[in-house]
PDB file of C-alpha atoms in Angstrom:
ATOM      1  CA  UNK A   1     -37.341 -42.534 -22.355  1.00  0.00           C
ATOM      2  CA  UNK A   2     -37.704 -38.894 -21.611  1.00  0.00           C
ATOM      3  CA  UNK A   3     -37.594 -39.526 -17.866  1.00  0.00           C
ATOM      4  CA  UNK A   4     -34.393 -41.512 -18.256  1.00  0.00           C
ATOM      5  CA  UNK A   5     -32.880 -38.653 -20.355  1.00  0.00           C
ATOM      6  CA  UNK A   6     -33.680 -36.063 -17.657  1.00  0.00           C
ATOM      7  CA  UNK A   7     -32.045 -38.135 -14.894  1.00  0.00           C
ATOM      8  CA  UNK A   8     -28.827 -38.227 -16.922  1.00  0.00           C
ATOM      9  CA  UNK A   9     -28.866 -34.449 -17.232  1.00  0.00           C
ATOM     10  CA  UNK A  10     -29.100 -33.922 -13.498  1.00  0.00           C
ATOM     11  CA  UNK A  11     -30.628 -30.875 -11.821  1.00  0.00           C
ATOM     12  CA  UNK A  12     -31.356 -27.695 -13.686  1.00  0.00           C
ATOM     13  CA  UNK A  13     -28.161 -25.561 -13.770  1.00  0.00           C
ATOM     14  CA  UNK A  14     -30.125 -22.544 -12.419  1.00  0.00           C
ATOM     15  CA  UNK A  15     -31.089 -24.607  -9.379  1.00  0.00           C
ATOM     16  CA  UNK A  16     -27.430 -25.496  -8.742  1.00  0.00           C
ATOM     17  CA  UNK A  17     -26.236 -21.916  -9.166  1.00  0.00           C
ATOM     18  CA  UNK A  18     -28.544 -20.416  -6.570  1.00  0.00           C
ATOM     19  CA  UNK A  19     -27.088 -22.182  -3.569  1.00  0.00           C
ATOM     20  CA  UNK A  20     -23.505 -21.611  -4.740  1.00  0.00           C
ATOM     21  CA  UNK A  21     -24.007 -17.885  -5.231  1.00  0.00           C
ATOM     22  CA  UNK A  22     -25.635 -17.639  -1.814  1.00  0.00           C
ATOM     23  CA  UNK A  23     -22.672 -19.487  -0.374  1.00  0.00           C
ATOM     24  CA  UNK A  24     -20.298 -17.245  -2.290  1.00  0.00           C
ATOM     25  CA  UNK A  25     -21.904 -14.104  -0.887  1.00  0.00           C
ATOM     26  CA  UNK A  26     -21.466 -15.260   2.690  1.00  0.00           C
ATOM     27  CA  UNK A  27     -17.839 -16.042   1.943  1.00  0.00           C
ATOM     28  CA  UNK A  28     -17.386 -12.574   0.450  1.00  0.00           C
ATOM     29  CA  UNK A  29     -18.684 -11.044   3.640  1.00  0.00           C
ATOM     30  CA  UNK A  30     -16.261 -13.153   5.669  1.00  0.00           C
ATOM     31  CA  UNK A  31     -13.414 -12.115   3.395  1.00  0.00           C
ATOM     32  CA  UNK A  32     -14.216  -8.442   3.734  1.00  0.00           C
ATOM     33  CA  UNK A  33     -14.047  -8.704   7.546  1.00  0.00           C
ATOM     34  CA  UNK A  34     -10.777 -10.623   7.235  1.00  0.00           C
ATOM     35  CA  UNK A  35      -9.291  -7.845   5.081  1.00  0.00           C
ATOM     36  CA  UNK A  36      -7.490  -6.474   8.142  1.00  0.00           C
ATOM     37  CA  UNK A  37      -5.230  -9.553   8.134  1.00  0.00           C
ATOM     38  CA  UNK A  38      -3.372  -8.797   4.931  1.00  0.00           C
ATOM     39  CA  UNK A  39      -0.257 -10.791   4.039  1.00  0.00           C
ATOM     40  CA  UNK A  40       3.148  -9.451   5.011  1.00  0.00           C
ATOM     41  CA  UNK A  41       4.941  -7.464   2.336  1.00  0.00           C
ATOM     42  CA  UNK A  42       8.712  -7.743   1.880  1.00  0.00           C
ATOM     43  CA  UNK A  43      11.005  -5.378   3.800  1.00  0.00           C
ATOM     44  CA  UNK A  44      11.620  -2.025   2.120  1.00  0.00           C
ATOM     45  CA  UNK A  45      15.087  -0.881   1.100  1.00  0.00           C
ATOM     46  CA  UNK A  46      15.123   1.602   3.950  1.00  0.00           C
ATOM     47  CA  UNK A  47      14.135  -1.015   6.511  1.00  0.00           C
ATOM     48  CA  UNK A  48      16.888  -3.341   5.308  1.00  0.00           C
ATOM     49  CA  UNK A  49      19.461  -0.568   5.561  1.00  0.00           C
ATOM     50  CA  UNK A  50      18.300   0.458   9.043  1.00  0.00           C
ATOM     51  CA  UNK A  51      18.475  -3.154  10.204  1.00  0.00           C
ATOM     52  CA  UNK A  52      22.053  -3.319   8.898  1.00  0.00           C
ATOM     53  CA  UNK A  53      22.933  -0.198  10.850  1.00  0.00           C
ATOM     54  CA  UNK A  54      21.358  -1.669  13.984  1.00  0.00           C
ATOM     55  CA  UNK A  55      22.990  -5.083  13.676  1.00  0.00           C
ATOM     56  CA  UNK A  56      26.529  -3.736  13.216  1.00  0.00           C
ATOM     57  CA  UNK A  57      27.723  -1.839  16.324  1.00  0.00           C
ATOM     58  CA  UNK A  58      31.130  -1.398  14.635  1.00  0.00           C
ATOM     59  CA  UNK A  59      29.456   0.544  11.904  1.00  0.00           C
ATOM     60  CA  UNK A  60      28.719   0.019   8.209  1.00  0.00           C
ATOM     61  CA  UNK A  61      30.276   1.453   5.108  1.00  0.00           C
ATOM     62  CA  UNK A  62      28.544   2.512   1.945  1.00  0.00           C
ATOM     63  CA  UNK A  63      30.003  -0.645   0.396  1.00  0.00           C
ATOM     64  CA  UNK A  64      28.459  -2.796   3.137  1.00  0.00           C
ATOM     65  CA  UNK A  65      25.045  -1.324   2.362  1.00  0.00           C
ATOM     66  CA  UNK A  66      25.621  -1.887  -1.343  1.00  0.00           C
ATOM     67  CA  UNK A  67      26.707  -5.530  -0.933  1.00  0.00           C
ATOM     68  CA  UNK A  68      24.519  -6.722   1.974  1.00  0.00           C
ATOM     69  CA  UNK A  69      21.331  -4.853   1.203  1.00  0.00           C
ATOM     70  CA  UNK A  70      21.794  -4.624  -2.570  1.00  0.00           C
ATOM     71  CA  UNK A  71      21.334  -0.875  -2.432  1.00  0.00           C
ATOM     72  CA  UNK A  72      23.293   1.982  -3.858  1.00  0.00           C
ATOM     73  CA  UNK A  73      24.239   5.269  -2.324  1.00  0.00           C
ATOM     74  CA  UNK A  74      24.607   4.141   1.301  1.00  0.00           C
ATOM     75  CA  UNK A  75      25.251   7.655   2.490  1.00  0.00           C
ATOM     76  CA  UNK A  76      21.620   8.565   1.665  1.00  0.00           C
ATOM     77  CA  UNK A  77      20.388   6.003   4.187  1.00  0.00           C
ATOM     78  CA  UNK A  78      22.712   7.373   6.886  1.00  0.00           C
ATOM     79  CA  UNK A  79      21.407  10.884   6.281  1.00  0.00           C
ATOM     80  CA  UNK A  80      17.825   9.598   6.181  1.00  0.00           C
ATOM     81  CA  UNK A  81      18.105   7.847   9.555  1.00  0.00           C
ATOM     82  CA  UNK A  82      19.651  10.986  11.102  1.00  0.00           C
ATOM     83  CA  UNK A  83      16.849  13.197   9.832  1.00  0.00           C
ATOM     84  CA  UNK A  84      14.066  10.810  10.780  1.00  0.00           C
ATOM     85  CA  UNK A  85      15.271  10.403  14.395  1.00  0.00           C
ATOM     86  CA  UNK A  86      17.199  13.665  14.990  1.00  0.00           C
ATOM     87  CA  UNK A  87      20.318  11.656  15.873  1.00  0.00           C
ATOM     88  CA  UNK A  88      23.918  11.942  14.735  1.00  0.00           C
ATOM     89  CA  UNK A  89      25.751   8.888  13.403  1.00  0.00           C
ATOM     90  CA  UNK A  90      29.494   8.763  13.936  1.00  0.00           C
ATOM     91  CA  UNK A  91      31.360   9.089  10.655  1.00  0.00           C
ATOM     92  CA  UNK A  92      34.860   7.739  10.247  1.00  0.00           C
ATOM     93  CA  UNK A  93      36.691   8.111   6.973  1.00  0.00           C
ATOM     94  CA  UNK A  94      38.429   4.943   5.721  1.00  0.00           C
ATOM     95  CA  UNK A  95      40.707   4.506   2.744  1.00  0.00           C
ATOM     96  CA  UNK A  96      39.577   2.212  -0.027  1.00  0.00           C
ATOM     97  CA  UNK A  97      41.306  -1.172  -0.303  1.00  0.00           C
ATOM     98  CA  UNK A  98      42.880  -0.155  -3.637  1.00  0.00           C
ATOM     99  CA  UNK A  99      44.390   2.948  -2.012  1.00  0.00           C
ATOM    100  CA  UNK A 100      42.486   5.287  -4.274  1.00  0.00           C
ATOM    101  CA  UNK A 101      39.936   7.477  -2.530  1.00  0.00           C
ATOM    102  CA  UNK A 102      38.051   6.897   0.675  1.00  0.00           C
ATOM    103  CA  UNK A 103      34.637   6.179   2.062  1.00  0.00           C
ATOM    104  CA  UNK A 104      32.828   6.648   5.370  1.00  0.00           C
ATOM    105  CA  UNK A 105      31.920   4.134   8.063  1.00  0.00           C
ATOM    106  CA  UNK A 106      28.636   5.108   9.776  1.00  0.00           C
ATOM    107  CA  UNK A 107      28.040   3.963  13.337  1.00  0.00           C
ATOM    108  CA  UNK A 108      25.238   4.338  15.864  1.00  0.00           C
ATOM    109  CA  UNK A 109      26.917   5.885  18.923  1.00  0.00           C
ATOM    110  CA  UNK A 110      24.712   4.959  21.938  1.00  0.00           C
ATOM    111  CA  UNK A 111      22.159   2.557  23.293  1.00  0.00           C
ATOM    112  CA  UNK A 112      19.532   5.304  23.309  1.00  0.00           C
ATOM    113  CA  UNK A 113      20.056   5.955  19.587  1.00  0.00           C
ATOM    114  CA  UNK A 114      19.998   2.185  18.895  1.00  0.00           C
ATOM    115  CA  UNK A 115      16.695   1.970  20.803  1.00  0.00           C
ATOM    116  CA  UNK A 116      15.237   4.747  18.574  1.00  0.00           C
ATOM    117  CA  UNK A 117      16.414   3.002  15.413  1.00  0.00           C
ATOM    118  CA  UNK A 118      14.817  -0.261  16.631  1.00  0.00           C
ATOM    119  CA  UNK A 119      11.559   1.648  17.250  1.00  0.00           C
ATOM    120  CA  UNK A 120      11.652   3.099  13.749  1.00  0.00           C
ATOM    121  CA  UNK A 121      12.257  -0.412  12.285  1.00  0.00           C
ATOM    122  CA  UNK A 122       9.252  -1.676  14.252  1.00  0.00           C
ATOM    123  CA  UNK A 123       7.098   1.128  12.822  1.00  0.00           C
ATOM    124  CA  UNK A 124       8.187   0.155   9.318  1.00  0.00           C
ATOM    125  CA  UNK A 125       7.447  -3.499  10.042  1.00  0.00           C
ATOM    126  CA  UNK A 126       3.994  -2.612  11.347  1.00  0.00           C
ATOM    127  CA  UNK A 127       3.234  -0.692   8.138  1.00  0.00           C
ATOM    128  CA  UNK A 128       3.887  -3.836   6.102  1.00  0.00           C
ATOM    129  CA  UNK A 129       1.936  -6.102   8.484  1.00  0.00           C
ATOM    130  CA  UNK A 130       5.027  -7.862   9.827  1.00  0.00           C
ATOM    131  CA  UNK A 131       5.437  -8.632  13.535  1.00  0.00           C
ATOM    132  CA  UNK A 132       7.707  -6.291  15.502  1.00  0.00           C
ATOM    133  CA  UNK A 133      11.193  -7.335  16.545  1.00  0.00           C
ATOM    134  CA  UNK A 134      10.901  -9.856  19.354  1.00  0.00           C
ATOM    135  CA  UNK A 135      11.944  -8.738  22.833  1.00  0.00           C
ATOM    136  CA  UNK A 136      14.927 -11.098  22.680  1.00  0.00           C
ATOM    137  CA  UNK A 137      15.967  -9.902  19.258  1.00  0.00           C
ATOM    138  CA  UNK A 138      15.590  -6.265  20.200  1.00  0.00           C
ATOM    139  CA  UNK A 139      17.417  -6.762  23.492  1.00  0.00           C
ATOM    140  CA  UNK A 140      20.292  -8.567  21.802  1.00  0.00           C
ATOM    141  CA  UNK A 141      20.683  -5.787  19.217  1.00  0.00           C
ATOM    142  CA  UNK A 142      20.464  -2.919  21.749  1.00  0.00           C
ATOM    143  CA  UNK A 143      22.770  -4.527  24.367  1.00  0.00           C
ATOM    144  CA  UNK A 144      25.699  -4.359  21.914  1.00  0.00           C
ATOM    145  CA  UNK A 145      25.747  -0.584  22.156  1.00  0.00           C
ATOM    146  CA  UNK A 146      27.309   1.528  24.958  1.00  0.00           C
ATOM    147  CA  UNK A 147      25.074   3.298  27.459  1.00  0.00           C
ATOM    148  CA  UNK A 148      26.696   6.662  26.731  1.00  0.00           C
ATOM    149  CA  UNK A 149      27.493   8.045  23.284  1.00  0.00           C
ATOM    150  CA  UNK A 150      30.979   7.079  22.078  1.00  0.00           C
ATOM    151  CA  UNK A 151      32.415   8.939  19.122  1.00  0.00           C
ATOM    152  CA  UNK A 152      35.941   7.578  19.123  1.00  0.00           C
ATOM    153  CA  UNK A 153      36.621   4.314  17.276  1.00  0.00           C
ATOM    154  CA  UNK A 154      36.296   1.359  19.605  1.00  0.00           C
TER     155      UNK A 154
END
């Protein structure tokens, strides 16, 4: 009866644990070498704002940044992009729809500046383990800008 009782129990738990822990250790080593392939994080506020600047050749307003990127203080992102790349965005003052006050429309002025913004966006994407803008996407964004800087409203 004792033999029958032991067969119901199965193998000794210590015997089962040894192979699993050995297997676990080899998996842990594999995981540590795979640590360079971390998951992609979501885009930062700054990256979203820079992509909005890049995708709108007609320019963006502080309100556009607020509504489309869900960010406040759009002028801070315009200043930040200028400082980071040593470029100058065109600023055009527009009256508010209600007729009270005004706001600025910020616009990238040349293809060279747009190229620099795209490069900065790619750096930000790389930091969060996202792929860079595709050549087609980058080309389509850049092609919408004039070769030479244009400061007058188009």
